[in-house]
Amino acid sequence: MVTVQSRNGPIRNSVLPNHMSDLANFIGLESRYYLKERQFHGTLVQDEEADHIFRESKQWESLLNLTPKQVAEELTKVDSEIFCSIDSSEYIADLWRNPNHLTKENLQRFEGIPNNEMYWVVTTVVSETKADLRAKIIKQYIKIAKWCRELKNYNTMFHIISGLNHGLVQRLRSTWERVPHKHKRAMEDLVGYMNPFHNMDNKYRELQRATHTSFIPLCHIIKKDLTFLFDGNETRVDGLVNFEKLRMLSQQIRNIRKFCENPIMPEPPEIDLGQLGVLKSIHHSIRLRSRHPTALATLTENALKKVYSHHRMTKMVRKHLGKKHVILEEDLLEKIADSTDKIVQLRKNPPSPLNRGKRISGTKEKFRKSGSSIVGPPISPSPTTGSFGSDTGVPIDLPGDSSPPITPRRKLSLPNTPPSAVPAEDGTASPPVS
């Protein structure tokens, strides 16, 4: 067996050792497995196929190429592992404001999820300059949030919706106009779980009270409830320890910990394999369902394709989430959003330099034909050319495009009238010229 790697460069072939196991997890997105005889030394992959493999290996970079369900499953898996790793003593250390951060390391990791997930949504949306793609990204996030609700990961669902409700995202009106009403209604339904009034006494509280299985609660609601009990009751009453306060805190922490009894783990795809048993080595990654044994041949091929597609998509999702770009600075995000708005406005009203150039060149051509002069409009009839009331117009020579136009000097004498005394520069009147 040979693995072929096709990156942005030469194609590399590597012979796998005979003792190699767990081949599904060993192979990368840019690699393929091939079976060949040892005597064969030809090319396994042509350049065209290598380019196709290389392009496929880059699909993880775009959120639109990922399956919303598997993105939600991977986010839920990571959040569940962090949430279930929080020990009860970490909640106590946080309430008593223990300065030792090592005593609440997992709790701090869980507290870092909200900003990371919310600003991930904001960064992805505002960084896209095309309104159509931004609308598709918003639809993708709404689908991911819906799957998080199905998986009972209300923590991630809330942060994704918070990112979509961020001011920098909501002001993109041209983008929201392209989002279908079906997805807008779905988003409004998700927002209904997060009504902050009356201490979140809404659908979320009802689900939290009715749930006795795996559940990822909202991080800020956990801390809010514990802080309310801690600050709302005195630790000592009349010099004695208030054990009632401690009992309420311990009961609240037990209620939180009960959601970790069964960590949320995404279920693998269900495969129809009947009793064939051909995929015993990967039974841990599929669920079997019995079927009539007549269609086993076709069934096996389809099952293998389904397992391969699911496993490959999981790798793409993990790589995308592991390398996702998140900007936490509001000022920087606002600058990106402003530049995006400018690009959108330019696309809506593109300048037409060619048309403006034609008009300018046409005007200059008229100037050349008229002897490089601008003809002024007629004002009133007068026999004298170049004086006030000229009917024939005053020609003005153009010295060039770079210098301003020259305005003609106005004559102070009127035609057919005797010249009068004109004051000199020193203030005395000069006699008329005879």
Coordinates of N, CA and C in Angstrom, one line a residue, residues 56-207:
E56 N -9.2 19.8 -3.5 CA -10.1 19.2 -2.5 C -9.5 19.4 -1.1
S57 N -8.2 19.3 -1.0 CA -7.6 19.5 0.3 C -7.7 20.9 0.9
K58 N -8.1 21.9 0.1 CA -8.2 23.2 0.5 C -9.7 23.6 0.8
Q59 N -10.6 22.6 0.7 CA -12.0 22.9 0.9 C -12.3 23.2 2.4
W60 N -11.5 22.8 3.3 CA -11.7 23.1 4.7 C -11.6 24.5 5.1
E61 N -11.0 25.4 4.2 CA -10.8 26.8 4.6 C -12.1 27.6 4.6
S62 N -13.1 27.1 3.8 CA -14.3 27.9 3.7 C -15.4 27.2 4.6
L63 N -16.1 28.0 5.4 CA -17.2 27.4 6.3 C -18.3 26.9 5.4
L64 N -18.5 27.4 4.2 CA -19.6 27.0 3.4 C -19.4 25.6 2.8
N65 N -18.2 25.0 2.9 CA -17.9 23.7 2.4 C -18.2 22.6 3.4
L66 N -18.5 23.1 4.7 CA -18.6 22.1 5.8 C -20.1 21.8 6.0
T67 N -20.3 20.6 6.6 CA -21.7 20.2 6.9 C -22.1 20.9 8.3
P68 N -23.2 21.6 8.3 CA -23.6 22.3 9.6 C -23.7 21.3 10.7
K69 N -24.3 20.1 10.5 CA -24.4 19.1 11.6 C -23.1 18.7 12.2
Q70 N -22.1 18.4 11.3 CA -20.8 18.0 11.8 C -20.1 19.1 12.5
V71 N -20.3 20.4 12.0 CA -19.7 21.5 12.7 C -20.3 21.6 14.1
A72 N -21.6 21.5 14.2 CA -22.2 21.6 15.6 C -21.8 20.4 16.4
E73 N -21.6 19.2 15.9 CA -21.2 18.1 16.7 C -19.8 18.3 17.2
E74 N -18.9 18.8 16.4 CA -17.5 19.0 16.8 C -17.5 20.1 17.9
L75 N -18.2 21.2 17.7 CA -18.3 22.2 18.7 C -18.8 21.7 20.0
T76 N -19.9 20.9 19.9 CA -20.5 20.3 21.1 C -19.5 19.3 21.8
K77 N -18.8 18.6 21.1 CA -17.9 17.6 21.6 C -16.8 18.3 22.4
V78 N -16.2 19.4 21.9 CA -15.2 20.2 22.6 C -15.7 20.9 23.8
D79 N -16.9 21.5 23.7 CA -17.5 22.2 24.8 C -17.9 21.2 25.9
S80 N -18.4 20.1 25.5 CA -18.8 19.1 26.5 C -17.6 18.6 27.3
E81 N -16.5 18.4 26.6 CA -15.3 17.9 27.3 C -14.8 18.9 28.3
I82 N -14.8 20.2 28.0 CA -14.4 21.3 28.9 C -15.4 21.4 30.0
F83 N -16.7 21.4 29.7 CA -17.7 21.6 30.8 C -17.6 20.5 31.8
C84 N -17.5 19.2 31.3 CA -17.5 18.1 32.2 C -16.2 17.9 33.0
S85 N -15.2 18.6 32.6 CA -13.9 18.6 33.3 C -13.8 19.6 34.5
I86 N -14.9 20.4 34.6 CA -14.9 21.4 35.7 C -15.2 20.6 37.0
D87 N -14.4 20.8 38.0 CA -14.6 20.1 39.3 C -15.5 21.0 40.2
S88 N -16.2 20.4 41.1 CA -17.1 21.2 42.0 C -16.3 22.3 42.8
S89 N -15.1 21.9 43.1 CA -14.2 22.9 43.9 C -13.9 24.1 43.1
E90 N -13.9 24.0 41.8 CA -13.6 25.2 41.0 C -14.7 26.3 41.1
Y91 N -15.9 25.9 41.2 CA -17.0 26.8 41.4 C -16.9 27.5 42.8
I92 N -16.5 26.7 43.8 CA -16.3 27.3 45.1 C -15.1 28.3 45.1
A93 N -14.0 27.9 44.5 CA -12.9 28.8 44.4 C -13.2 30.1 43.7
D94 N -14.0 30.0 42.7 CA -14.4 31.2 41.9 C -15.3 32.1 42.8
L95 N -16.2 31.5 43.6 CA -17.1 32.4 44.4 C -16.3 33.1 45.5
W96 N -15.4 32.4 46.1 CA -14.6 33.0 47.2 C -13.4 33.7 46.6
R97 N -13.3 33.9 45.3 CA -12.3 34.7 44.6 C -10.9 34.3 45.0
N98 N -10.6 33.0 44.9 CA -9.3 32.5 45.1 C -8.3 33.0 44.1
P99 N -7.3 33.7 44.5 CA -6.3 34.2 43.5 C -5.5 33.2 42.7
N100 N -5.5 32.0 43.2 CA -4.8 30.9 42.6 C -5.5 30.4 41.3
H101 N -5.1 30.8 40.1 CA -5.8 30.4 38.9 C -5.8 28.9 38.6
L102 N -4.8 28.2 39.2 CA -4.7 26.8 38.9 C -5.9 26.0 39.6
T103 N -6.5 26.6 40.6 CA -7.6 25.9 41.2 C -8.9 26.0 40.4
K104 N -8.9 26.8 39.4 CA -10.1 27.0 38.5 C -9.7 27.0 37.1
E105 N -8.8 26.2 36.7 CA -8.3 26.3 35.3 C -9.3 25.9 34.3
N106 N -10.1 24.8 34.5 CA -11.1 24.3 33.6 C -12.3 25.3 33.5
L107 N -12.6 25.9 34.7 CA -13.7 26.9 34.6 C -13.3 28.1 33.8
Q108 N -12.1 28.5 33.9 CA -11.6 29.6 33.1 C -11.6 29.3 31.6
R109 N -11.3 28.1 31.3 CA -11.4 27.6 29.9 C -12.8 27.7 29.4
F110 N -13.8 27.3 30.2 CA -15.2 27.3 29.8 C -15.7 28.7 29.7
E111 N -15.1 29.6 30.6 CA -15.5 31.0 30.5 C -15.0 31.7 29.2
G112 N -13.9 31.2 28.6 CA -13.3 31.7 27.4 C -14.1 31.3 26.2
I113 N -15.0 30.4 26.3 CA -15.7 29.9 25.1 C -16.6 31.0 24.5
P114 N -17.4 31.8 25.3 CA -18.3 32.8 24.8 C -17.7 33.8 23.8
N115 N -16.6 34.4 24.2 CA -16.0 35.4 23.3 C -15.4 34.8 22.1
N116 N -14.8 33.6 22.3 CA -14.2 33.0 21.1 C -15.2 32.6 20.1
E117 N -16.4 32.1 20.5 CA -17.4 31.6 19.5 C -18.2 32.8 18.9
M118 N -18.5 33.8 19.8 CA -19.2 34.9 19.3 C -18.4 35.8 18.3
Y119 N -17.2 36.1 18.6 CA -16.4 36.9 17.7 C -15.9 36.1 16.5
W120 N -15.9 34.8 16.6 CA -15.7 33.9 15.4 C -16.7 34.2 14.4
V121 N -18.0 34.3 14.8 CA -19.1 34.6 13.9 C -19.0 36.0 13.3
V122 N -18.7 36.9 14.2 CA -18.6 38.3 13.7 C -17.4 38.5 12.7
T123 N -16.3 37.9 13.0 CA -15.1 38.0 12.2 C -15.4 37.4 10.8
T124 N -16.0 36.2 10.8 CA -16.3 35.5 9.5 C -17.2 36.3 8.6
V125 N -18.2 36.9 9.2 CA -19.2 37.6 8.4 C -18.7 39.0 7.9
V126 N -18.1 39.8 8.8 CA -17.6 41.1 8.3 C -16.4 41.0 7.4
S127 N -15.6 39.9 7.5 CA -14.4 39.8 6.6 C -14.8 39.5 5.2
E128 N -16.0 39.0 4.9 CA -16.4 38.7 3.6 C -16.9 40.0 2.9
T129 N -16.4 40.3 1.7 CA -16.7 41.5 1.0 C -17.9 41.4 0.1
K130 N -18.3 40.2 -0.3 CA -19.5 40.0 -1.2 C -20.7 39.7 -0.4
A131 N -21.8 40.5 -0.7 CA -23.0 40.4 0.1 C -23.7 39.0 -0.1
D132 N -23.6 38.4 -1.2 CA -24.2 37.1 -1.5 C -23.5 36.1 -0.6
L133 N -22.2 36.1 -0.5 CA -21.5 35.1 0.3 C -21.7 35.4 1.8
R134 N -21.8 36.6 2.2 CA -22.2 36.9 3.6 C -23.5 36.4 4.0
A135 N -24.5 36.5 3.1 CA -25.8 35.9 3.3 C -25.7 34.4 3.5
K136 N -24.9 33.7 2.7 CA -24.8 32.3 2.8 C -24.1 31.9 4.1
I137 N -23.1 32.7 4.5 CA -22.4 32.4 5.8 C -23.4 32.6 6.9
I138 N -24.3 33.6 6.9 CA -25.3 33.8 8.0 C -26.2 32.6 8.0
K139 N -26.7 32.1 6.8 CA -27.5 30.9 6.8 C -26.8 29.7 7.4
Q140 N -25.5 29.6 7.1 CA -24.8 28.5 7.6 C -24.7 28.5 9.1
Y141 N -24.5 29.7 9.7 CA -24.4 29.8 11.1 C -25.8 29.5 11.8
I142 N -26.9 29.9 11.1 CA -28.2 29.7 11.7 C -28.4 28.1 11.7
K143 N -28.0 27.5 10.6 CA -28.2 26.0 10.6 C -27.3 25.3 11.7
I144 N -26.1 25.8 11.9 CA -25.2 25.3 13.0 C -25.9 25.5 14.4
A145 N -26.5 26.7 14.6 CA -27.1 27.0 15.9 C -28.3 26.1 16.1
K146 N -29.1 25.8 15.0 CA -30.2 24.8 15.1 C -29.8 23.4 15.5
W147 N -28.7 23.0 14.9 CA -28.1 21.7 15.3 C -27.6 21.7 16.7
C148 N -27.0 22.8 17.2 CA -26.6 22.9 18.6 C -27.8 22.7 19.5
R149 N -28.9 23.3 19.1 CA -30.1 23.1 20.0 C -30.5 21.7 20.0
E150 N -30.5 21.0 18.9 CA -30.8 19.6 18.9 C -29.9 18.8 19.7
L151 N -28.6 19.1 19.8 CA -27.7 18.4 20.6 C -27.6 18.9 22.0
K152 N -28.5 19.9 22.4 CA -28.7 20.4 23.7 C -27.4 21.2 24.1
N153 N -26.7 21.7 23.2 CA -25.6 22.6 23.5 C -26.1 24.1 23.4
Y154 N -26.8 24.5 24.4 CA -27.3 25.8 24.4 C -26.3 26.9 24.6
N155 N -25.1 26.5 25.1 CA -24.1 27.5 25.3 C -23.6 28.0 24.0
T156 N -23.2 27.1 23.1 CA -22.8 27.5 21.7 C -23.9 28.1 20.9
M157 N -25.1 27.6 21.0 CA -26.2 28.2 20.3 C -26.4 29.7 20.7
F158 N -26.3 30.0 22.0 CA -26.5 31.3 22.4 C -25.4 32.2 21.8
H159 N -24.2 31.8 21.8 CA -23.1 32.6 21.4 C -23.1 32.8 19.9
I160 N -23.5 31.8 19.1 CA -23.7 32.0 17.7 C -24.8 33.0 17.4
I161 N -25.9 32.9 18.0 CA -27.0 33.9 17.8 C -26.5 35.3 18.3
S162 N -25.7 35.4 19.4 CA -25.2 36.7 19.9 C -24.3 37.3 18.8
G163 N -23.5 36.4 18.2 CA -22.6 37.0 17.1 C -23.4 37.5 15.9
L164 N -24.5 36.8 15.6 CA -25.4 37.3 14.5 C -26.1 38.5 14.8
N165 N -26.4 38.7 16.1 CA -27.1 39.9 16.6 C -26.1 41.1 16.9
H166 N -24.9 40.9 16.7 CA -23.9 41.9 17.0 C -24.2 43.1 16.1
G167 N -23.9 44.3 16.6 CA -24.2 45.5 15.8 C -23.5 45.6 14.5
L168 N -22.2 45.1 14.4 CA -21.5 45.1 13.2 C -22.1 44.2 12.1
V169 N -22.8 43.2 12.6 CA -23.4 42.2 11.6 C -24.8 42.7 11.3
Q170 N -25.5 43.3 12.3 CA -26.9 43.7 12.0 C -27.0 44.9 11.1
R171 N -25.9 45.7 11.0 CA -26.0 46.9 10.2 C -25.8 46.6 8.7
L172 N -25.5 45.3 8.4 CA -25.3 44.9 7.0 C -26.7 44.6 6.4
R173 N -27.4 45.7 6.1 CA -28.8 45.6 5.6 C -28.9 44.8 4.3
S174 N -28.0 45.2 3.4 CA -28.0 44.5 2.0 C -27.8 43.0 2.2
T175 N -27.0 42.6 3.2 CA -26.8 41.2 3.4 C -28.0 40.5 3.9
W176 N -28.7 41.1 4.9 CA -29.8 40.5 5.6 C -31.0 40.5 4.6
E177 N -31.1 41.4 3.6 CA -32.1 41.3 2.6 C -32.0 40.1 1.8
R178 N -30.8 39.5 1.7 CA -30.6 38.3 0.9 C -30.8 37.0 1.7
V179 N -31.0 37.1 3.0 CA -31.2 35.9 3.8 C -32.7 35.5 3.7
P180 N -33.0 34.3 3.3 CA -34.4 33.9 3.2 C -35.2 34.0 4.4
H181 N -36.5 34.3 4.3 CA -37.4 34.5 5.5 C -37.4 33.2 6.3
K182 N -37.3 32.1 5.7 CA -37.3 30.8 6.5 C -36.2 30.8 7.5
H183 N -35.0 31.2 7.1 CA -33.9 31.2 8.1 C -34.1 32.4 9.1
K184 N -34.6 33.5 8.7 CA -34.9 34.6 9.7 C -35.9 34.1 10.7
R185 N -36.9 33.4 10.3 CA -37.9 32.9 11.3 C -37.2 31.8 12.2
A186 N -36.3 31.0 11.7 CA -35.6 30.1 12.5 C -34.7 30.8 13.5
M187 N -34.1 31.9 13.1 CA -33.3 32.6 14.1 C -34.1 33.3 15.1
E188 N -35.3 33.8 14.8 CA -36.2 34.4 15.8 C -36.7 33.3 16.8
D189 N -36.9 32.1 16.3 CA -37.2 31.0 17.3 C -36.1 30.7 18.2
L190 N -34.9 30.8 17.7 CA -33.7 30.5 18.6 C -33.5 31.7 19.6
V191 N -33.8 32.9 19.2 CA -33.7 34.0 20.1 C -34.7 33.9 21.2
G192 N -35.8 33.2 20.9 CA -36.8 33.1 22.0 C -36.3 32.3 23.2
Y193 N -35.3 31.5 23.0 CA -34.7 30.7 24.1 C -33.9 31.6 25.0
M194 N -33.5 32.8 24.5 CA -32.5 33.6 25.2 C -33.1 34.9 25.7
N195 N -34.4 35.0 26.0 CA -35.0 36.2 26.5 C -34.4 36.5 27.8
P196 N -33.7 37.7 28.0 CA -33.0 38.0 29.3 C -33.9 38.5 30.3
F197 N -35.2 38.8 30.0 CA -36.1 39.3 31.0 C -36.5 38.3 32.0
H198 N -36.8 38.7 33.2 CA -37.3 37.9 34.3 C -36.4 36.7 34.6
N199 N -35.1 37.1 34.6 CA -34.0 36.1 35.0 C -34.0 34.9 34.1
M200 N -34.2 35.1 32.8 CA -34.2 34.1 31.8 C -35.3 33.0 32.0
D201 N -36.4 33.5 32.6 CA -37.5 32.6 32.9 C -38.3 32.4 31.6
N202 N -37.8 31.5 30.7 CA -38.4 31.3 29.4 C -38.2 29.9 29.0
K203 N -38.1 29.6 27.7 CA -37.9 28.3 27.2 C -36.7 27.6 27.8
Y204 N -35.6 28.4 27.9 CA -34.4 27.8 28.4 C -34.5 27.3 29.8
R205 N -35.1 28.1 30.7 CA -35.3 27.6 32.1 C -36.2 26.4 32.1
E206 N -37.2 26.4 31.3 CA -38.1 25.2 31.3 C -37.3 23.9 30.8
L207 N -36.5 24.1 29.8 CA -35.7 22.9 29.4 C -34.7 22.5 30.5

